[in-house]
Short mmCIF file of C-alpha atoms and ligand atoms in Angstrom, two decimals:
data_model
loop_
_atom_site.label_atom_id
_atom_site.label_comp_id
_atom_site.label_asym_id
_atom_site.label_seq_id
_atom_site.Cartn_x
_atom_site.Cartn_y
_atom_site.Cartn_z
CA MET L 26 39.83 -54.65 61.28
CA THR L 27 39.69 -53.16 57.82
CA GLU L 28 42.90 -51.63 56.69
CA PRO L 29 43.04 -48.97 55.38
CA LYS L 30 40.06 -47.02 56.67
CA HIS L 31 37.24 -46.19 54.30
CA LEU L 32 37.86 -42.61 53.40
CA PHE L 33 34.92 -40.26 52.84
CA ILE L 34 36.65 -37.02 53.75
CA PRO L 35 36.95 -34.23 51.20
CA GLY L 36 40.69 -34.68 50.90
CA PRO L 37 43.03 -36.40 51.07
CA THR L 38 41.01 -38.65 48.78
CA ASN L 39 41.43 -42.27 47.75
CA ILE L 40 44.43 -42.95 45.54
CA PRO L 41 43.81 -45.33 42.63
CA ASP L 42 46.11 -48.37 42.65
CA ARG L 43 47.60 -47.39 39.33
CA VAL L 44 48.65 -44.04 40.74
CA ARG L 45 50.05 -45.56 43.91
CA ARG L 46 52.12 -48.09 42.02
CA ALA L 47 53.48 -45.40 39.72
CA MET L 48 54.92 -43.63 42.77
CA ASN L 49 56.66 -46.69 44.16
CA LEU L 50 59.96 -46.27 42.41
CA ALA L 51 63.58 -45.48 43.02
CA MET L 52 64.70 -41.87 43.26
CA GLU L 53 65.71 -40.39 39.98
CA ASP L 54 68.04 -37.72 38.67
CA ILE L 55 66.18 -34.41 38.66
CA ARG L 56 68.65 -32.91 36.19
CA ALA L 57 68.78 -35.91 33.87
CA PRO L 58 68.77 -35.04 30.18
CA ASP L 59 65.50 -36.96 29.70
CA PHE L 60 63.74 -35.53 32.80
CA PRO L 61 61.87 -32.99 30.63
CA GLU L 62 60.22 -35.92 28.85
CA LEU L 63 58.28 -36.40 32.07
CA THR L 64 57.75 -32.76 33.02
CA LYS L 65 56.92 -30.97 29.78
CA PRO L 66 53.85 -33.10 29.03
CA LEU L 67 52.73 -32.58 32.65
CA PHE L 68 52.65 -28.80 32.14
CA HIS L 69 50.81 -29.28 28.87
CA ASP L 70 48.25 -31.74 30.22
CA LEU L 71 47.57 -29.67 33.33
CA LYS L 72 46.69 -26.74 31.07
CA THR L 73 44.26 -28.99 29.27
CA LEU L 74 42.76 -30.02 32.60
CA PHE L 75 42.27 -26.34 33.54
CA LYS L 76 40.81 -25.73 30.06
CA SER L 77 43.42 -23.16 29.24
CA GLU L 78 45.35 -22.57 26.04
CA THR L 79 46.97 -19.31 26.98
CA GLY L 80 47.72 -19.78 30.67
CA GLU L 81 50.96 -20.87 32.27
CA ILE L 82 51.25 -23.68 34.80
CA PHE L 83 53.34 -23.46 37.97
CA LEU L 84 53.89 -26.56 40.07
CA PHE L 85 54.98 -26.13 43.68
CA PRO L 86 56.05 -28.69 46.25
CA SER L 87 53.50 -27.46 48.79
CA SER L 88 49.97 -28.10 49.93
CA GLY L 89 47.22 -26.02 48.35
CA THR L 90 47.70 -23.23 50.88
CA GLY L 91 51.11 -22.51 49.36
CA ALA L 92 49.48 -21.95 45.98
CA TRP L 93 47.16 -19.35 47.58
CA GLU L 94 50.28 -17.49 48.67
CA ALA L 95 51.94 -17.92 45.27
CA ALA L 96 48.92 -16.47 43.46
CA LEU L 97 48.71 -13.47 45.81
CA THR L 98 52.36 -12.55 46.23
CA ASN L 99 53.27 -12.89 42.57
CA THR L 100 50.58 -10.56 41.30
CA LEU L 101 49.84 -7.97 44.00
CA SER L 102 51.63 -5.26 45.96
CA PRO L 103 51.40 -4.52 49.67
CA GLY L 104 48.36 -2.39 50.42
CA ASP L 105 46.44 -3.50 47.34
CA ARG L 106 42.71 -3.77 47.89
CA VAL L 107 41.27 -7.26 47.52
CA ILE L 108 37.74 -8.59 47.91
CA VAL L 109 37.22 -11.98 49.52
CA ALA L 110 33.79 -13.40 50.21
CA SER L 111 34.09 -15.54 53.28
CA PHE L 112 31.46 -18.25 53.75
CA GLY L 113 33.34 -21.21 55.19
CA GLN L 114 36.61 -22.27 56.75
CA PHE L 115 38.63 -22.15 53.53
CA SER L 116 37.44 -18.85 52.12
CA MET L 117 37.85 -17.42 55.63
CA LEU L 118 41.46 -18.64 55.84
CA TRP L 119 42.24 -17.21 52.42
CA ALA L 120 40.99 -13.84 53.69
CA LYS L 121 43.21 -14.20 56.75
CA MET L 122 46.19 -14.85 54.49
CA CYS L 123 45.40 -11.64 52.60
CA ARG L 124 45.54 -9.68 55.86
CA ASP L 125 48.72 -11.48 56.95
CA LEU L 126 50.37 -10.52 53.68
CA GLY L 127 49.47 -6.87 54.10
CA PHE L 128 46.65 -6.36 51.62
CA GLU L 129 43.76 -3.99 52.22
CA THR L 130 41.32 -6.85 52.65
CA GLU L 131 37.57 -6.43 52.22
CA GLU L 132 36.32 -9.62 53.80
CA TRP L 133 32.62 -10.06 53.13
CA GLU L 134 31.19 -12.26 55.83
CA ILE L 135 28.44 -14.27 54.24
CA PRO L 136 26.30 -16.80 56.16
CA TRP L 137 27.91 -20.24 56.00
CA GLY L 138 25.87 -22.30 53.55
CA GLU L 139 25.57 -19.43 51.06
CA ALA L 140 27.67 -18.86 47.94
CA PHE L 141 29.64 -15.94 46.51
CA PRO L 142 27.21 -12.96 46.43
CA LEU L 143 27.09 -11.80 42.82
CA GLU L 144 24.67 -8.92 43.45
CA ARG L 145 26.89 -7.54 46.17
CA LEU L 146 29.85 -7.53 43.80
CA GLU L 147 27.77 -5.72 41.23
CA GLU L 148 26.84 -3.05 43.79
CA ARG L 149 30.40 -2.78 45.07
CA LEU L 150 31.83 -2.23 41.60
CA ALA L 151 29.37 0.62 41.07
CA GLN L 152 30.80 2.58 44.03
CA PRO L 153 33.13 5.50 43.31
CA ASP L 154 36.22 3.91 44.92
CA ALA L 155 35.83 0.60 43.06
CA ALA L 156 38.73 1.41 40.75
CA GLY L 157 41.10 0.63 43.63
CA ILE L 158 40.08 -3.03 43.79
CA LYS L 159 42.97 -5.10 42.48
CA ALA L 160 41.65 -8.63 42.90
CA VAL L 161 38.47 -10.56 43.54
CA LEU L 162 38.97 -13.90 45.27
CA VAL L 163 36.45 -16.69 44.82
CA CYS L 164 36.48 -20.07 46.51
CA GLN L 165 34.75 -22.10 43.80
CA ASN L 166 33.94 -24.97 46.12
CA GLU L 167 33.78 -24.20 49.83
CA THR L 168 34.79 -27.53 51.31
CA ALA L 169 33.61 -26.69 54.82
CA THR L 170 29.98 -26.16 53.85
CA GLY L 171 29.62 -28.04 50.55
CA VAL L 172 28.76 -24.96 48.52
CA ALA L 173 29.76 -24.21 44.93
CA SER L 174 29.93 -20.64 43.60
CA ASP L 175 29.35 -19.27 40.13
CA VAL L 176 32.79 -18.30 38.82
CA ALA L 177 31.51 -17.49 35.32
CA GLY L 178 28.99 -15.16 36.99
CA VAL L 179 31.78 -13.26 38.73
CA ARG L 180 33.54 -12.81 35.39
CA ARG L 181 30.32 -11.52 33.79
CA ILE L 182 29.96 -8.90 36.51
CA LEU L 183 33.59 -7.79 36.26
CA ASP L 184 33.23 -7.50 32.48
CA ALA L 185 29.91 -5.66 32.68
CA ALA L 186 31.62 -3.09 34.90
CA ASP L 187 34.67 -3.15 32.62
CA HIS L 188 36.70 -3.70 35.78
CA PRO L 189 40.35 -4.81 35.49
CA ALA L 190 40.62 -6.66 38.84
CA LEU L 191 42.34 -10.03 38.74
CA LEU L 192 39.98 -12.93 39.23
CA MET L 193 41.57 -15.51 41.54
CA VAL L 194 39.85 -18.83 42.05
CA ASP L 195 40.53 -21.41 44.73
CA GLY L 196 39.71 -24.60 42.84
CA ILE L 197 41.42 -26.92 45.30
CA SER L 198 38.35 -29.09 45.90
CA SER L 199 36.73 -28.49 42.52
CA ILE L 200 39.27 -28.65 39.68
CA ALA L 201 39.33 -32.15 38.16
CA CYS L 202 35.90 -32.80 39.74
CA ILE L 203 33.40 -30.14 38.70
CA GLU L 204 33.19 -27.88 35.69
CA PHE L 205 36.09 -25.47 35.42
CA ARG L 206 36.98 -23.35 32.38
CA MET L 207 39.99 -21.12 32.91
CA ASP L 208 40.03 -19.28 29.57
CA GLU L 209 36.31 -19.15 28.89
CA TRP L 210 35.59 -17.79 32.38
CA GLY L 211 38.48 -15.33 32.23
CA VAL L 212 40.08 -16.68 35.39
CA ASP L 213 43.44 -15.04 36.05
CA LEU L 214 44.79 -17.33 38.73
CA ALA L 215 43.40 -20.81 39.28
CA ILE L 216 44.61 -22.96 42.13
CA ALA L 217 44.54 -26.73 42.63
CA GLY L 218 46.05 -29.15 45.13
CA SER L 219 47.18 -32.72 44.64
CA GLN L 220 45.24 -34.55 47.36
CA LYS L 221 41.71 -33.78 46.18
CA GLY L 222 40.48 -34.23 42.61
CA LEU L 223 43.94 -35.23 41.40
CA MET L 224 43.84 -38.34 43.64
CA LEU L 225 47.44 -37.97 44.82
CA PRO L 226 49.14 -37.60 48.18
CA THR L 227 49.36 -34.08 49.61
CA GLY L 228 52.40 -32.08 48.61
CA LEU L 229 51.92 -30.72 45.12
CA SER L 230 50.04 -27.54 44.32
CA VAL L 231 49.24 -26.03 40.96
CA VAL L 232 48.66 -22.46 39.86
CA CYS L 233 47.51 -21.67 36.35
CA ALA L 234 48.19 -18.01 35.58
CA SER L 235 46.61 -16.06 32.72
CA ARG L 236 48.59 -13.69 30.48
CA LYS L 237 47.13 -10.82 32.47
CA ALA L 238 48.31 -12.38 35.73
CA LEU L 239 51.79 -12.90 34.29
CA ALA L 240 51.90 -9.27 33.18
CA ALA L 241 50.84 -8.22 36.70
CA SER L 242 53.65 -10.34 38.15
CA GLU L 243 56.19 -8.17 36.37
CA THR L 244 55.27 -5.10 38.38
CA ALA L 245 53.86 -6.64 41.59
CA LYS L 246 55.87 -5.50 44.59
CA CYS L 247 55.13 -8.20 47.16
CA ARG L 248 58.24 -9.90 48.43
CA ARG L 249 58.42 -13.46 47.26
CA SER L 250 61.11 -16.05 46.84
CA TYR L 251 60.21 -19.74 47.14
CA PHE L 252 57.06 -19.21 45.06
CA ASP L 253 58.45 -16.64 42.61
CA PHE L 254 56.86 -17.17 39.19
CA ALA L 255 59.83 -15.78 37.26
CA TRP L 256 62.30 -18.08 39.00
CA HIS L 257 60.11 -21.08 38.20
CA ALA L 258 59.36 -20.03 34.63
CA GLY L 259 63.06 -19.72 33.90
CA ALA L 260 63.70 -23.36 34.86
CA ASN L 261 60.32 -24.74 33.73
CA LYS L 262 60.76 -23.64 30.13
CA ASP L 263 63.44 -26.33 29.77
CA GLY L 264 61.48 -28.89 31.79
CA TYR L 265 63.31 -28.40 35.09
CA PHE L 266 62.60 -26.79 38.45
CA PRO L 267 64.55 -24.17 40.41
CA TYR L 268 64.81 -26.56 43.38
CA THR L 269 64.27 -30.26 44.03
CA PRO L 270 60.89 -31.37 42.67
CA ALA L 271 58.92 -34.13 44.39
CA THR L 272 59.62 -36.71 41.70
CA GLN L 273 57.33 -39.44 43.05
CA LEU L 274 54.42 -37.00 43.05
CA LEU L 275 55.21 -36.01 39.48
CA ARG L 276 55.20 -39.69 38.46
CA GLY L 277 51.88 -40.12 40.23
CA LEU L 278 50.53 -36.97 38.59
CA ARG L 279 51.42 -38.44 35.18
CA VAL L 280 49.14 -41.40 35.85
CA SER L 281 46.34 -39.42 37.49
CA LEU L 282 46.23 -37.10 34.46
CA ASP L 283 46.13 -40.18 32.21
CA ILE L 284 43.24 -41.65 34.19
CA LEU L 285 41.29 -38.37 33.99
CA ALA L 286 41.95 -38.08 30.25
CA GLU L 287 40.90 -41.69 29.63
CA GLU L 288 37.55 -41.03 31.29
CA GLY L 289 37.28 -37.60 29.65
CA ILE L 290 37.06 -34.52 31.88
CA GLU L 291 33.42 -33.81 30.98
CA ASN L 292 32.58 -37.39 32.01
CA VAL L 293 34.48 -36.87 35.23
CA TRP L 294 32.28 -33.83 35.96
CA THR L 295 29.15 -35.82 35.13
CA ARG L 296 30.21 -38.70 37.37
CA HIS L 297 30.80 -36.34 40.29
CA ASN L 298 27.41 -34.73 39.74
CA ARG L 299 25.64 -38.07 39.60
CA LEU L 300 27.34 -39.52 42.69
CA ALA L 301 26.69 -36.29 44.56
CA GLU L 302 23.02 -36.27 43.66
CA GLY L 303 22.71 -39.77 45.12
CA VAL L 304 24.16 -38.48 48.39
CA ARG L 305 21.74 -35.54 48.39
CA ARG L 306 18.80 -37.91 47.82
CA ALA L 307 20.02 -39.95 50.77
CA VAL L 308 20.15 -36.87 52.99
CA ARG L 309 16.58 -36.00 52.01
CA ALA L 310 15.42 -39.57 52.66
CA TRP L 311 16.95 -39.35 56.13
CA GLY L 312 14.79 -36.29 56.74
CA LEU L 313 17.90 -34.13 57.20
CA GLU L 314 19.17 -30.97 55.54
CA THR L 315 22.41 -30.00 53.90
CA CYS L 316 24.43 -27.01 55.04
CA ALA L 317 24.19 -25.70 51.45
CA ALA L 318 21.23 -23.32 51.64
CA ARG L 319 19.79 -24.10 48.21
CA PRO L 320 19.99 -27.06 45.80
CA GLU L 321 21.47 -24.87 43.01
CA ILE L 322 24.58 -24.16 45.07
CA ALA L 323 25.11 -27.68 46.43
CA SER L 324 28.63 -28.92 45.80
CA ASP L 325 29.26 -32.04 43.75
CA THR L 326 32.39 -32.91 45.73
CA VAL L 327 31.32 -32.71 49.36
CA THR L 328 28.03 -32.68 51.24
CA ALA L 329 27.81 -31.18 54.71
CA VAL L 330 24.94 -32.86 56.53
CA VAL L 331 23.24 -30.91 59.34
CA VAL L 332 22.46 -33.17 62.30
CA PRO L 333 19.25 -32.73 64.35
CA GLU L 334 19.15 -30.45 67.43
CA GLY L 335 20.63 -32.10 70.49
CA ILE L 336 23.04 -34.28 68.49
CA ASP L 337 26.77 -33.57 68.28
CA SER L 338 27.97 -34.21 64.74
CA ALA L 339 31.46 -34.95 66.07
CA ASP L 340 29.92 -37.98 67.79
CA VAL L 341 28.76 -39.31 64.44
CA VAL L 342 32.25 -38.86 63.01
CA ARG L 343 33.88 -40.52 66.03
CA THR L 344 31.44 -43.45 65.96
CA ALA L 345 31.99 -44.05 62.25
CA TYR L 346 35.73 -43.96 62.85
CA HIS L 347 35.93 -46.27 65.84
CA ARG L 348 33.16 -48.75 65.10
CA TYR L 349 33.07 -48.84 61.32
CA ASN L 350 36.58 -47.91 60.18
CA THR L 351 35.17 -45.02 58.22
CA SER L 352 36.29 -41.42 58.11
CA PHE L 353 33.92 -38.52 57.50
CA GLY L 354 34.83 -34.86 57.70
CA VAL L 355 34.07 -33.06 60.95
CA GLY L 356 32.28 -29.73 61.10
CA LEU L 357 34.87 -26.94 61.10
CA SER L 358 34.86 -23.75 63.12
CA LYS L 359 31.41 -22.07 62.94
CA VAL L 360 29.64 -25.33 62.05
CA ALA L 361 31.57 -27.58 64.48
CA GLY L 362 29.18 -30.04 66.12
CA ARG L 363 26.39 -29.11 63.72
CA VAL L 364 27.49 -30.78 60.48
CA PHE L 365 29.52 -33.73 59.37
CA ARG L 366 30.83 -33.94 55.83
CA ILE L 367 30.68 -36.72 53.31
CA GLY L 368 33.45 -36.28 50.76
CA HIS L 369 32.54 -37.64 47.34
CA LEU L 370 35.37 -36.58 45.10
CA GLY L 371 38.13 -38.34 43.27
CA ALA L 372 38.33 -42.05 42.65
CA LEU L 373 34.77 -43.12 43.50
CA ASP L 374 31.97 -45.10 41.91
CA GLU L 375 28.41 -46.03 42.91
CA VAL L 376 29.36 -48.98 45.09
CA LYS L 377 31.98 -47.07 47.03
CA ILE L 378 29.72 -44.09 47.67
CA LEU L 379 26.82 -46.39 48.65
CA SER L 380 29.07 -47.93 51.29
CA GLY L 381 29.78 -44.42 52.57
CA ILE L 382 26.08 -43.61 52.75
CA ALA L 383 25.51 -46.89 54.60
CA ALA L 384 28.31 -46.08 57.07
CA ALA L 385 26.76 -42.66 57.71
CA GLU L 386 23.39 -44.30 58.35
CA ILE L 387 24.65 -46.86 60.80
CA ALA L 388 26.76 -44.33 62.70
CA MET L 389 23.90 -41.81 62.87
CA ARG L 390 21.56 -44.50 64.20
CA ASP L 391 24.13 -45.41 66.84
CA CYS L 392 24.23 -41.77 67.88
CA GLY L 393 20.48 -41.62 68.42
CA ILE L 394 19.41 -40.01 65.16
CA ASN L 395 16.03 -41.40 64.34
CA LEU L 396 16.12 -42.48 60.72
CA GLN L 397 14.93 -45.50 58.83
CA ALA L 398 17.76 -47.98 58.24
CA GLY L 399 18.40 -48.27 54.51
CA SER L 400 16.39 -45.17 53.63
CA GLY L 401 19.34 -43.16 52.34
CA VAL L 402 20.99 -46.12 50.68
CA GLY L 403 17.68 -46.99 49.02
CA ALA L 404 17.13 -43.48 47.70
CA ALA L 405 20.63 -43.38 46.27
CA ILE L 406 20.26 -46.84 44.71
CA ASP L 407 17.04 -45.78 42.99
CA TYR L 408 18.69 -42.66 41.65
CA TYR L 409 21.79 -44.50 40.41
CA ARG L 410 19.62 -47.12 38.69
CA GLU L 411 17.48 -44.50 36.97
CA THR L 412 20.51 -42.62 35.75
CA ALA L 413 22.86 -45.53 35.02
CA PRO L 414 24.44 -45.08 31.60
CA ALA L 415 23.02 -48.51 30.59
CA ALA L 416 19.50 -47.59 31.77
CA LEU L 417 19.66 -44.32 29.86
CA ALA L 418 20.77 -46.12 26.70
CA ALA L 419 17.93 -48.66 27.03
CA ALA L 420 15.38 -45.88 27.58
CA ALA L 421 16.58 -44.13 24.43
CA GLU L 422 15.92 -47.19 22.26
C1 LIG K 529 41.75 -28.40 51.12
C2 LIG K 529 41.45 -27.02 50.74
C3 LIG K 529 42.37 -25.98 50.96
C4 LIG K 529 43.65 -26.18 51.70
O1 LIG K 529 44.53 -26.93 50.98
P1 LIG K 529 45.79 -27.61 51.70
O2 LIG K 529 46.28 -28.55 50.67
O3 LIG K 529 45.27 -28.28 52.93
O4 LIG K 529 46.75 -26.54 52.01
C5 LIG K 529 42.04 -24.72 50.49
N1 LIG K 529 40.89 -24.48 49.87
C6 LIG K 529 39.98 -25.45 49.66
C7 LIG K 529 38.71 -25.12 48.95
C8 LIG K 529 40.24 -26.74 50.09
O5 LIG K 529 39.32 -27.71 49.88
#
């Protein structure tokens, strides 16, 4: 029996040893005079990670879903009109939260496998009542379908229409993995969670708020308490929190931010793209399709593989789990039984992802999917060899 299981789910992701060891420590005084020596650099370095100079970081002891609520309730008022494009489990749940919180929610139901519809936004903003739209919500990386959306494109359309809506981005499965530029893209509220690209346990969420979002929070009328920006900002400015912070997670975050900075965030993005492309080549070699409708919108952090007619994708996931100690993501909601998901984000390299591709192959064969053993692994190997940094350097000589 292999312990722990091989994890190829799109969160929680594998935790590097260095991060895990950094969290194995005695409890510490959260009001100690030197506590800010830990926390202030965390706020600073998180801003760097989000590519923001002017934004403000809020750190909550919650899963990513809490940060959704923080972003919404701090900046909007009940009855405000919001636009949410819903094209997977996570964007759909964010829309549900908007309704739960009492916003006038325009949920655009887009086929699962598609991305945020830029043209539709353009058309919507041209309508006479568009002035009433207070926020546009974009799930940058829809983890249920493996689709990435064009956040910069949304900003361009808002700017072209000179529209003041807040741009909120769920970056929970994209920030620290794929390109994200808070300031350059004019994102007003960007959201991340600890157990995905940050390679930490679940339990820490991050919101980066723009100046415009902070200004909105001064007049927003939604009731809020636990997630109140002002309450946090008051304590954060001195390096403390309004209530007990999860100190182990903060110690782990220190090391995960160090690891990301050592590699360089642009290199982290490139690595995710390269590993992901290997997985996509494998899927093609198997003769299967991804849930992502087009290659341009395929996510670099998770690939949802569509299984052939007559096969239950949950069977593949169960087989991998029981026979091969490997976890893949199941198909959620509308795509249950039709897709299984290979998570390829966080602390991964070629060898690890190749073992995941191999586990998918063996489990799919066990479940009666007719594919050539080694075909996916072989395609990925060829791609990784062609694009290996050493191979590229040699070719340049
Ligand atoms: C995981 C995920 C969430 C939910 O985050 P939790 O930490 O489970 O609350 C939301 N959005 C996206 C895109 C995700 O991948």
